Structure formats: structure tokens, C-alpha cells
Amino acid sequence: MLRVVIPLAFWLGVWQLAAFFIDLRTDGHGALLLPAPLLVAGRLWTLGGQPAFWQAAATSLGRIFAGFAGGVAAGALAAVATSALRGADWVLTPAVKVIRAVPVASFIVLVLLWAPTTGVVPAIVAGLMVLPVLWGNVSKGIAQTDPLLLEAARAYRFGRCKTVRLVYLPSVLPYFASGCATGLGLAWKAGVAAEVLCQPKLAIGTQLYRAKITLETPDLFAWTLVVIALSFVLEYALGLVFARLGGGKR
């Protein structure tokens, strides 16, 4: 508990002091640059009383998580294909490396041009950012599978399904979990950035953009805290899922 409370109190104190000094130097207009924590908390409380707040948060959560799940599935399948089939490796590996190299902003603009509605753009962009991460991690997990275990599986004449279940899955699971944890953060960053640019009707990114153009800096900080909180909640939930899977393997 102290490992959470002490750092949180320290950084809130730093934030409060910085806001205080900026307020002094700007003759009471510091909230435009850096609002104090209590001001942001008050705006967050006010926003939380509005149905539109929860609708925007839930819509963004569902949209970005859907993109994340699609990216995880596509990345894992691509990794299996490129590890098992030489032809798939020749075709898919360059494509995945190109996706990894293309800037997020370029993807957002391109998908915005091609997508039928702005609502699907954040999900597609989030999935594209997650795909290379899962591909790299799962491919590494497959390559790092203990050859002695594979030799033992062949000696005991394990079928393909049994070899995958008893040898490959335990080897790949830690890499898969690490890729999901990394990809989740990328999905949130890319998804919210896409919402800022394409501005769907109900979205956290749209609210961030509106707060920026109206100079409502406390709202900007409040919505940013919402993004951070949702990201932490999803990461914690994902950690629990993988902890249970790991426990089940033992």
C-alpha cells in the first residue's frame, strides 16, 4: 500500500507546487497552463455526474479494446504462420515490419480516408499498433521453445495438438502476456490519438480536442486522467487473467 500512496502523494505535491508557482507568475491565470490537482478533481467529479461522460468513456473503452483484441489475434496468428511456414514468412514478415515502421499519424490519416465511418478508425489504428508487438513476442516465444522438450515430445510420440498444448503454449505464454501488456498501452495511445483527429460523436479523444480548442485545461487534464485510469484498470484485469492462466498451467 505504501508503495502506491507515497509516490502518489509525492507527485501530487510536485504538481500542486508547480501549479502554485505558475499561478503566481501569470497573475492568477495559471489554470490555463497547469491547473491544480483539486481543480482537476473537481472538474472530474462534475463530469462524472453527466451521462455523456460515461457514454464517451464506455464507447472509447469498447472501441479501443476491440481494436486491441483484433491486433492480438492477428499478431499471434501471423507469428504462428511465419514460424511454421517458410512461404508465410517471406510474405508476412516484410508487411509486419512495414506496419511497425509507419508512424501512427500516417496510419490515422490513411485509415480515415479509407474507413466507412470515423467510429471504426480508432479501433483499426489500435489493432495495427498492437499487431507487430504480438507478432514479435509470440515469434520469439516459439523460437525459444526448449529443443529438449520438443525432442522428448517426439520420443513419446506426442501428436501435434498435444505438443502445442504441453510444450509450445507454456513456452509462449510469458511472451504473449508481455506483448499484451505492451500492446495495451500502445492501443490506448494510438486509439485516443485517432479519436482526437477523426472526432467520433462519443469518444474521449473528441472531448480532449474540444477541451483544447476551448482552453478548458482542467477538462483536458480530467479526461487525460480518465484515459490513464482506464488503461490501468485494463492492464490490471489482463494481469489477473494471465496470472490465473499461469496458475492453471502449474
mmCIF file of C-alpha atoms in Angstrom:
data_model
loop_
_atom_site.group_PDB
_atom_site.id
_atom_site.type_symbol
_atom_site.label_atom_id
_atom_site.label_comp_id
_atom_site.label_asym_id
_atom_site.label_seq_id
_atom_site.Cartn_x
_atom_site.Cartn_y
_atom_site.Cartn_z
ATOM 1 C CA MET A 1 0.000 0.000 0.000
ATOM 2 C CA LEU A 2 2.798 2.426 0.916
ATOM 3 C CA ARG A 3 4.444 1.822 -2.468
ATOM 4 C CA VAL A 4 1.312 3.273 -4.052
ATOM 5 C CA VAL A 5 0.448 6.015 -1.553
ATOM 6 C CA ILE A 6 3.902 7.570 -1.114
ATOM 7 C CA PRO A 7 4.753 8.048 -4.828
ATOM 8 C CA LEU A 8 1.209 9.280 -5.494
ATOM 9 C CA ALA A 9 1.413 11.813 -2.659
ATOM 10 C CA PHE A 10 4.872 12.936 -3.803
ATOM 11 C CA TRP A 11 3.870 13.595 -7.409
ATOM 12 C CA LEU A 12 0.611 15.257 -6.397
ATOM 13 C CA GLY A 13 2.688 17.544 -4.181
ATOM 14 C CA VAL A 14 5.045 18.331 -7.068
ATOM 15 C CA TRP A 15 2.034 19.020 -9.302
ATOM 16 C CA GLN A 16 0.471 21.315 -6.678
ATOM 17 C CA LEU A 17 3.693 23.280 -6.157
ATOM 18 C CA ALA A 18 4.236 23.666 -9.907
ATOM 19 C CA ALA A 19 0.647 24.883 -10.353
ATOM 20 C CA PHE A 20 1.084 27.335 -7.445
ATOM 21 C CA PHE A 21 4.264 28.917 -8.848
ATOM 22 C CA ILE A 22 2.846 29.119 -12.390
ATOM 23 C CA ASP A 23 -0.249 30.801 -10.971
ATOM 24 C CA LEU A 24 1.944 33.369 -9.217
ATOM 25 C CA ARG A 25 3.942 34.125 -12.380
ATOM 26 C CA THR A 26 0.813 34.507 -14.541
ATOM 27 C CA ASP A 27 -1.151 36.762 -12.168
ATOM 28 C CA GLY A 28 -3.805 34.204 -11.316
ATOM 29 C CA HIS A 29 -4.180 32.708 -14.796
ATOM 30 C CA GLY A 30 -2.107 29.590 -14.122
ATOM 31 C CA ALA A 31 -5.112 27.299 -14.565
ATOM 32 C CA LEU A 32 -4.843 27.852 -18.314
ATOM 33 C CA LEU A 33 -1.379 26.289 -18.303
ATOM 34 C CA LEU A 34 -1.358 23.908 -15.337
ATOM 35 C CA PRO A 35 -4.498 23.579 -13.199
ATOM 36 C CA ALA A 36 -4.075 22.454 -9.606
ATOM 37 C CA PRO A 37 -4.955 18.861 -8.643
ATOM 38 C CA LEU A 38 -8.026 19.904 -6.644
ATOM 39 C CA LEU A 39 -9.357 21.904 -9.600
ATOM 40 C CA VAL A 40 -8.926 18.913 -11.904
ATOM 41 C CA ALA A 41 -10.527 16.618 -9.327
ATOM 42 C CA GLY A 42 -13.482 18.999 -9.094
ATOM 43 C CA ARG A 43 -13.949 19.012 -12.858
ATOM 44 C CA LEU A 44 -13.672 15.229 -12.937
ATOM 45 C CA TRP A 45 -16.360 14.990 -10.273
ATOM 46 C CA THR A 46 -18.594 17.356 -12.234
ATOM 47 C CA LEU A 47 -18.063 15.481 -15.490
ATOM 48 C CA GLY A 48 -18.760 12.198 -13.737
ATOM 49 C CA GLY A 49 -22.262 13.407 -12.957
ATOM 50 C CA GLN A 50 -23.102 13.737 -16.638
ATOM 51 C CA PRO A 51 -24.407 10.727 -18.644
ATOM 52 C CA ALA A 52 -22.414 11.858 -21.695
ATOM 53 C CA PHE A 53 -19.194 11.373 -19.707
ATOM 54 C CA TRP A 54 -19.895 7.692 -19.085
ATOM 55 C CA GLN A 55 -21.139 7.164 -22.621
ATOM 56 C CA ALA A 56 -17.945 8.616 -24.097
ATOM 57 C CA ALA A 57 -15.730 6.634 -21.722
ATOM 58 C CA ALA A 58 -17.583 3.365 -22.346
ATOM 59 C CA THR A 59 -17.609 3.862 -26.117
ATOM 60 C CA SER A 60 -13.883 4.594 -26.246
ATOM 61 C CA LEU A 61 -13.169 1.656 -23.956
ATOM 62 C CA GLY A 62 -15.135 -0.746 -26.131
ATOM 63 C CA ARG A 63 -13.759 0.656 -29.378
ATOM 64 C CA ILE A 64 -10.105 0.554 -28.345
ATOM 65 C CA PHE A 65 -10.361 -2.813 -26.597
ATOM 66 C CA ALA A 66 -11.951 -4.277 -29.733
ATOM 67 C CA GLY A 67 -9.016 -2.984 -31.773
ATOM 68 C CA PHE A 68 -6.580 -4.341 -29.195
ATOM 69 C CA ALA A 69 -8.206 -7.784 -29.278
ATOM 70 C CA GLY A 70 -8.149 -7.820 -33.076
ATOM 71 C CA GLY A 71 -4.474 -6.822 -33.112
ATOM 72 C CA VAL A 72 -3.625 -9.530 -30.569
ATOM 73 C CA ALA A 73 -5.389 -12.208 -32.610
ATOM 74 C CA ALA A 74 -3.880 -11.071 -35.917
ATOM 75 C CA GLY A 75 -0.383 -10.734 -34.456
ATOM 76 C CA ALA A 76 -0.459 -14.156 -32.806
ATOM 77 C CA LEU A 77 -1.779 -15.852 -35.944
ATOM 78 C CA ALA A 78 0.841 -14.105 -38.093
ATOM 79 C CA ALA A 79 3.561 -15.266 -35.703
ATOM 80 C CA VAL A 80 2.389 -18.876 -35.868
ATOM 81 C CA ALA A 81 2.179 -18.726 -39.665
ATOM 82 C CA THR A 82 5.619 -17.164 -40.153
ATOM 83 C CA SER A 83 7.191 -19.622 -37.691
ATOM 84 C CA ALA A 84 5.599 -22.704 -39.273
ATOM 85 C CA LEU A 85 5.577 -21.882 -42.993
ATOM 86 C CA ARG A 86 8.503 -20.512 -44.990
ATOM 87 C CA GLY A 87 6.204 -19.033 -47.625
ATOM 88 C CA ALA A 88 4.204 -17.184 -44.986
ATOM 89 C CA ASP A 89 7.457 -15.889 -43.509
ATOM 90 C CA TRP A 90 8.524 -14.470 -46.870
ATOM 91 C CA VAL A 91 5.170 -12.771 -47.442
ATOM 92 C CA LEU A 92 4.076 -11.635 -43.959
ATOM 93 C CA THR A 93 7.311 -10.669 -42.208
ATOM 94 C CA PRO A 94 8.084 -7.689 -44.503
ATOM 95 C CA ALA A 95 4.468 -6.495 -44.185
ATOM 96 C CA VAL A 96 4.566 -6.619 -40.374
ATOM 97 C CA LYS A 97 7.891 -4.764 -40.326
ATOM 98 C CA VAL A 98 6.405 -2.055 -42.553
ATOM 99 C CA ILE A 99 3.435 -1.706 -40.190
ATOM 100 C CA ARG A 100 5.857 -1.366 -37.278
ATOM 101 C CA ALA A 101 7.842 1.357 -39.072
ATOM 102 C CA VAL A 102 4.934 3.527 -40.270
ATOM 103 C CA PRO A 103 4.173 6.478 -37.922
ATOM 104 C CA VAL A 104 0.885 6.419 -36.039
ATOM 105 C CA ALA A 105 -0.203 9.736 -37.572
ATOM 106 C CA SER A 106 0.207 8.331 -41.084
ATOM 107 C CA PHE A 107 -1.966 5.338 -40.251
ATOM 108 C CA ILE A 108 -4.642 7.565 -38.740
ATOM 109 C CA VAL A 109 -4.840 9.759 -41.846
ATOM 110 C CA LEU A 110 -4.819 6.800 -44.248
ATOM 111 C CA VAL A 111 -7.435 4.818 -42.338
ATOM 112 C CA LEU A 112 -9.558 7.952 -42.035
ATOM 113 C CA LEU A 113 -9.551 8.198 -45.835
ATOM 114 C CA TRP A 114 -10.464 4.550 -46.329
ATOM 115 C CA ALA A 115 -12.789 3.753 -43.421
ATOM 116 C CA PRO A 116 -16.573 3.889 -43.979
ATOM 117 C CA THR A 117 -17.162 5.754 -40.679
ATOM 118 C CA THR A 118 -14.969 7.697 -38.271
ATOM 119 C CA GLY A 119 -16.037 5.415 -35.419
ATOM 120 C CA VAL A 120 -14.023 2.446 -36.674
ATOM 121 C CA VAL A 121 -10.806 4.412 -37.261
ATOM 122 C CA PRO A 122 -9.529 4.259 -33.625
ATOM 123 C CA ALA A 123 -10.176 0.504 -33.443
ATOM 124 C CA ILE A 124 -8.322 -0.173 -36.698
ATOM 125 C CA VAL A 125 -5.385 2.043 -35.729
ATOM 126 C CA ALA A 126 -5.167 0.468 -32.263
ATOM 127 C CA GLY A 127 -5.153 -3.006 -33.818
ATOM 128 C CA LEU A 128 -2.421 -2.060 -36.274
ATOM 129 C CA MET A 129 -0.212 -0.791 -33.450
ATOM 130 C CA VAL A 130 -0.678 -3.979 -31.423
ATOM 131 C CA LEU A 131 -0.157 -6.444 -34.289
ATOM 132 C CA PRO A 132 3.666 -6.063 -34.697
ATOM 133 C CA VAL A 133 4.217 -6.252 -30.932
ATOM 134 C CA LEU A 134 2.355 -9.549 -30.604
ATOM 135 C CA TRP A 135 3.967 -10.900 -33.751
ATOM 136 C CA GLY A 136 7.448 -10.192 -32.401
ATOM 137 C CA ASN A 137 6.780 -11.563 -28.916
ATOM 138 C CA VAL A 138 4.973 -14.721 -29.987
ATOM 139 C CA SER A 139 7.578 -15.425 -32.677
ATOM 140 C CA LYS A 140 10.313 -15.108 -30.068
ATOM 141 C CA GLY A 141 8.425 -17.396 -27.697
ATOM 142 C CA ILE A 142 8.080 -20.049 -30.391
ATOM 143 C CA ALA A 143 11.769 -19.768 -31.327
ATOM 144 C CA GLN A 144 12.827 -20.004 -27.662
ATOM 145 C CA THR A 145 10.909 -23.226 -27.019
ATOM 146 C CA ASP A 146 13.256 -25.725 -25.356
ATOM 147 C CA PRO A 147 14.513 -28.162 -28.055
ATOM 148 C CA LEU A 148 14.949 -30.872 -25.413
ATOM 149 C CA LEU A 149 11.223 -30.709 -24.658
ATOM 150 C CA LEU A 150 10.451 -30.959 -28.355
ATOM 151 C CA GLU A 151 12.775 -33.945 -28.633
ATOM 152 C CA ALA A 152 11.037 -35.579 -25.680
ATOM 153 C CA ALA A 153 7.646 -34.918 -27.279
ATOM 154 C CA ARG A 154 8.832 -36.658 -30.444
ATOM 155 C CA ALA A 155 10.263 -39.554 -28.436
ATOM 156 C CA TYR A 156 6.953 -40.069 -26.641
ATOM 157 C CA ARG A 157 5.136 -39.708 -29.960
ATOM 158 C CA PHE A 158 3.023 -36.734 -28.968
ATOM 159 C CA GLY A 159 0.555 -35.645 -31.607
ATOM 160 C CA ARG A 160 0.675 -32.109 -32.979
ATOM 161 C CA CYS A 161 -2.142 -30.858 -30.740
ATOM 162 C CA LYS A 162 -0.593 -32.375 -27.618
ATOM 163 C CA THR A 163 2.824 -30.916 -28.462
ATOM 164 C CA VAL A 164 1.290 -27.486 -28.912
ATOM 165 C CA ARG A 165 -0.677 -27.733 -25.655
ATOM 166 C CA LEU A 166 2.069 -29.192 -23.441
ATOM 167 C CA VAL A 167 5.242 -27.739 -24.976
ATOM 168 C CA TYR A 168 4.618 -24.655 -27.094
ATOM 169 C CA LEU A 169 1.857 -22.976 -25.081
ATOM 170 C CA PRO A 170 3.763 -22.908 -21.754
ATOM 171 C CA SER A 171 6.811 -21.555 -23.585
ATOM 172 C CA VAL A 172 4.926 -18.877 -25.499
ATOM 173 C CA LEU A 173 2.545 -17.720 -22.733
ATOM 174 C CA PRO A 174 5.031 -15.412 -20.905
ATOM 175 C CA TYR A 175 5.997 -13.758 -24.200
ATOM 176 C CA PHE A 176 2.334 -13.469 -25.173
ATOM 177 C CA ALA A 177 1.463 -11.882 -21.808
ATOM 178 C CA SER A 178 4.343 -9.407 -22.104
ATOM 179 C CA GLY A 179 3.263 -8.490 -25.636
ATOM 180 C CA CYS A 180 -0.323 -7.923 -24.489
ATOM 181 C CA ALA A 181 0.821 -5.651 -21.655
ATOM 182 C CA THR A 182 2.954 -3.577 -24.025
ATOM 183 C CA GLY A 183 0.351 -3.596 -26.778
ATOM 184 C CA LEU A 184 -2.404 -2.417 -24.436
ATOM 185 C CA GLY A 185 -0.547 0.817 -23.706
ATOM 186 C CA LEU A 186 0.126 1.364 -27.407
ATOM 187 C CA ALA A 187 -3.514 0.662 -28.231
ATOM 188 C CA TRP A 188 -4.715 3.348 -25.825
ATOM 189 C CA LYS A 189 -2.237 5.939 -27.050
ATOM 190 C CA ALA A 190 -2.926 5.268 -30.721
ATOM 191 C CA GLY A 191 -6.679 4.870 -30.267
ATOM 192 C CA VAL A 192 -7.154 8.113 -28.358
ATOM 193 C CA ALA A 193 -4.883 9.943 -30.821
ATOM 194 C CA ALA A 194 -7.069 8.644 -33.654
ATOM 195 C CA GLU A 195 -10.174 9.878 -31.819
ATOM 196 C CA VAL A 196 -8.620 13.330 -31.465
ATOM 197 C CA LEU A 197 -8.062 13.531 -35.213
ATOM 198 C CA CYS A 198 -11.245 11.904 -36.535
ATOM 199 C CA GLN A 199 -13.561 13.041 -33.682
ATOM 200 C CA PRO A 200 -16.323 10.429 -33.440
ATOM 201 C CA LYS A 201 -19.512 11.596 -31.746
ATOM 202 C CA LEU A 202 -18.888 9.749 -28.450
ATOM 203 C CA ALA A 203 -15.186 9.475 -27.637
ATOM 204 C CA ILE A 204 -12.628 10.528 -25.067
ATOM 205 C CA GLY A 205 -10.398 11.882 -27.831
ATOM 206 C CA THR A 206 -13.192 14.129 -29.067
ATOM 207 C CA GLN A 207 -13.609 15.541 -25.566
ATOM 208 C CA LEU A 208 -9.865 16.134 -25.325
ATOM 209 C CA TYR A 209 -9.921 18.062 -28.595
ATOM 210 C CA ARG A 210 -12.881 20.179 -27.514
ATOM 211 C CA ALA A 211 -11.211 20.974 -24.199
ATOM 212 C CA LYS A 212 -8.106 22.060 -26.078
ATOM 213 C CA ILE A 213 -9.816 24.396 -28.558
ATOM 214 C CA THR A 214 -11.973 25.960 -25.815
ATOM 215 C CA LEU A 215 -8.946 26.339 -23.481
ATOM 216 C CA GLU A 216 -10.658 24.268 -20.795
ATOM 217 C CA THR A 217 -7.374 22.952 -19.410
ATOM 218 C CA PRO A 218 -8.928 21.382 -16.258
ATOM 219 C CA ASP A 219 -11.194 19.335 -18.545
ATOM 220 C CA LEU A 220 -8.163 18.355 -20.632
ATOM 221 C CA PHE A 221 -6.396 17.060 -17.519
ATOM 222 C CA ALA A 222 -9.578 15.365 -16.259
ATOM 223 C CA TRP A 223 -10.094 13.425 -19.476
ATOM 224 C CA THR A 224 -6.401 12.512 -19.526
ATOM 225 C CA LEU A 225 -6.800 11.057 -16.035
ATOM 226 C CA VAL A 226 -9.738 9.037 -17.335
ATOM 227 C CA VAL A 227 -7.522 7.563 -20.078
ATOM 228 C CA ILE A 228 -4.826 6.696 -17.534
ATOM 229 C CA ALA A 229 -7.332 5.144 -15.141
ATOM 230 C CA LEU A 230 -8.966 3.007 -17.838
ATOM 231 C CA SER A 231 -5.564 1.879 -19.073
ATOM 232 C CA PHE A 232 -4.537 0.826 -15.560
ATOM 233 C CA VAL A 233 -7.832 -1.000 -14.986
ATOM 234 C CA LEU A 234 -7.493 -2.956 -18.228
ATOM 235 C CA GLU A 235 -3.835 -3.732 -17.541
ATOM 236 C CA TYR A 236 -4.717 -4.975 -14.047
ATOM 237 C CA ALA A 237 -7.565 -7.120 -15.375
ATOM 238 C CA LEU A 238 -5.277 -8.543 -18.054
ATOM 239 C CA GLY A 239 -2.659 -9.320 -15.419
ATOM 240 C CA LEU A 240 -5.234 -11.224 -13.371
ATOM 241 C CA VAL A 241 -6.258 -13.260 -16.413
ATOM 242 C CA PHE A 242 -2.670 -14.268 -17.214
ATOM 243 C CA ALA A 243 -1.927 -14.963 -13.547
ATOM 244 C CA ARG A 244 -4.834 -17.422 -13.474
ATOM 245 C CA LEU A 245 -3.697 -18.999 -16.737
ATOM 246 C CA GLY A 246 -0.167 -19.347 -15.357
ATOM 247 C CA GLY A 247 -1.520 -20.853 -12.149
ATOM 248 C CA GLY A 248 -3.602 -23.286 -14.145
ATOM 249 C CA LYS A 249 -0.525 -24.445 -16.030
ATOM 250 C CA ARG A 250 1.172 -25.296 -12.768
#
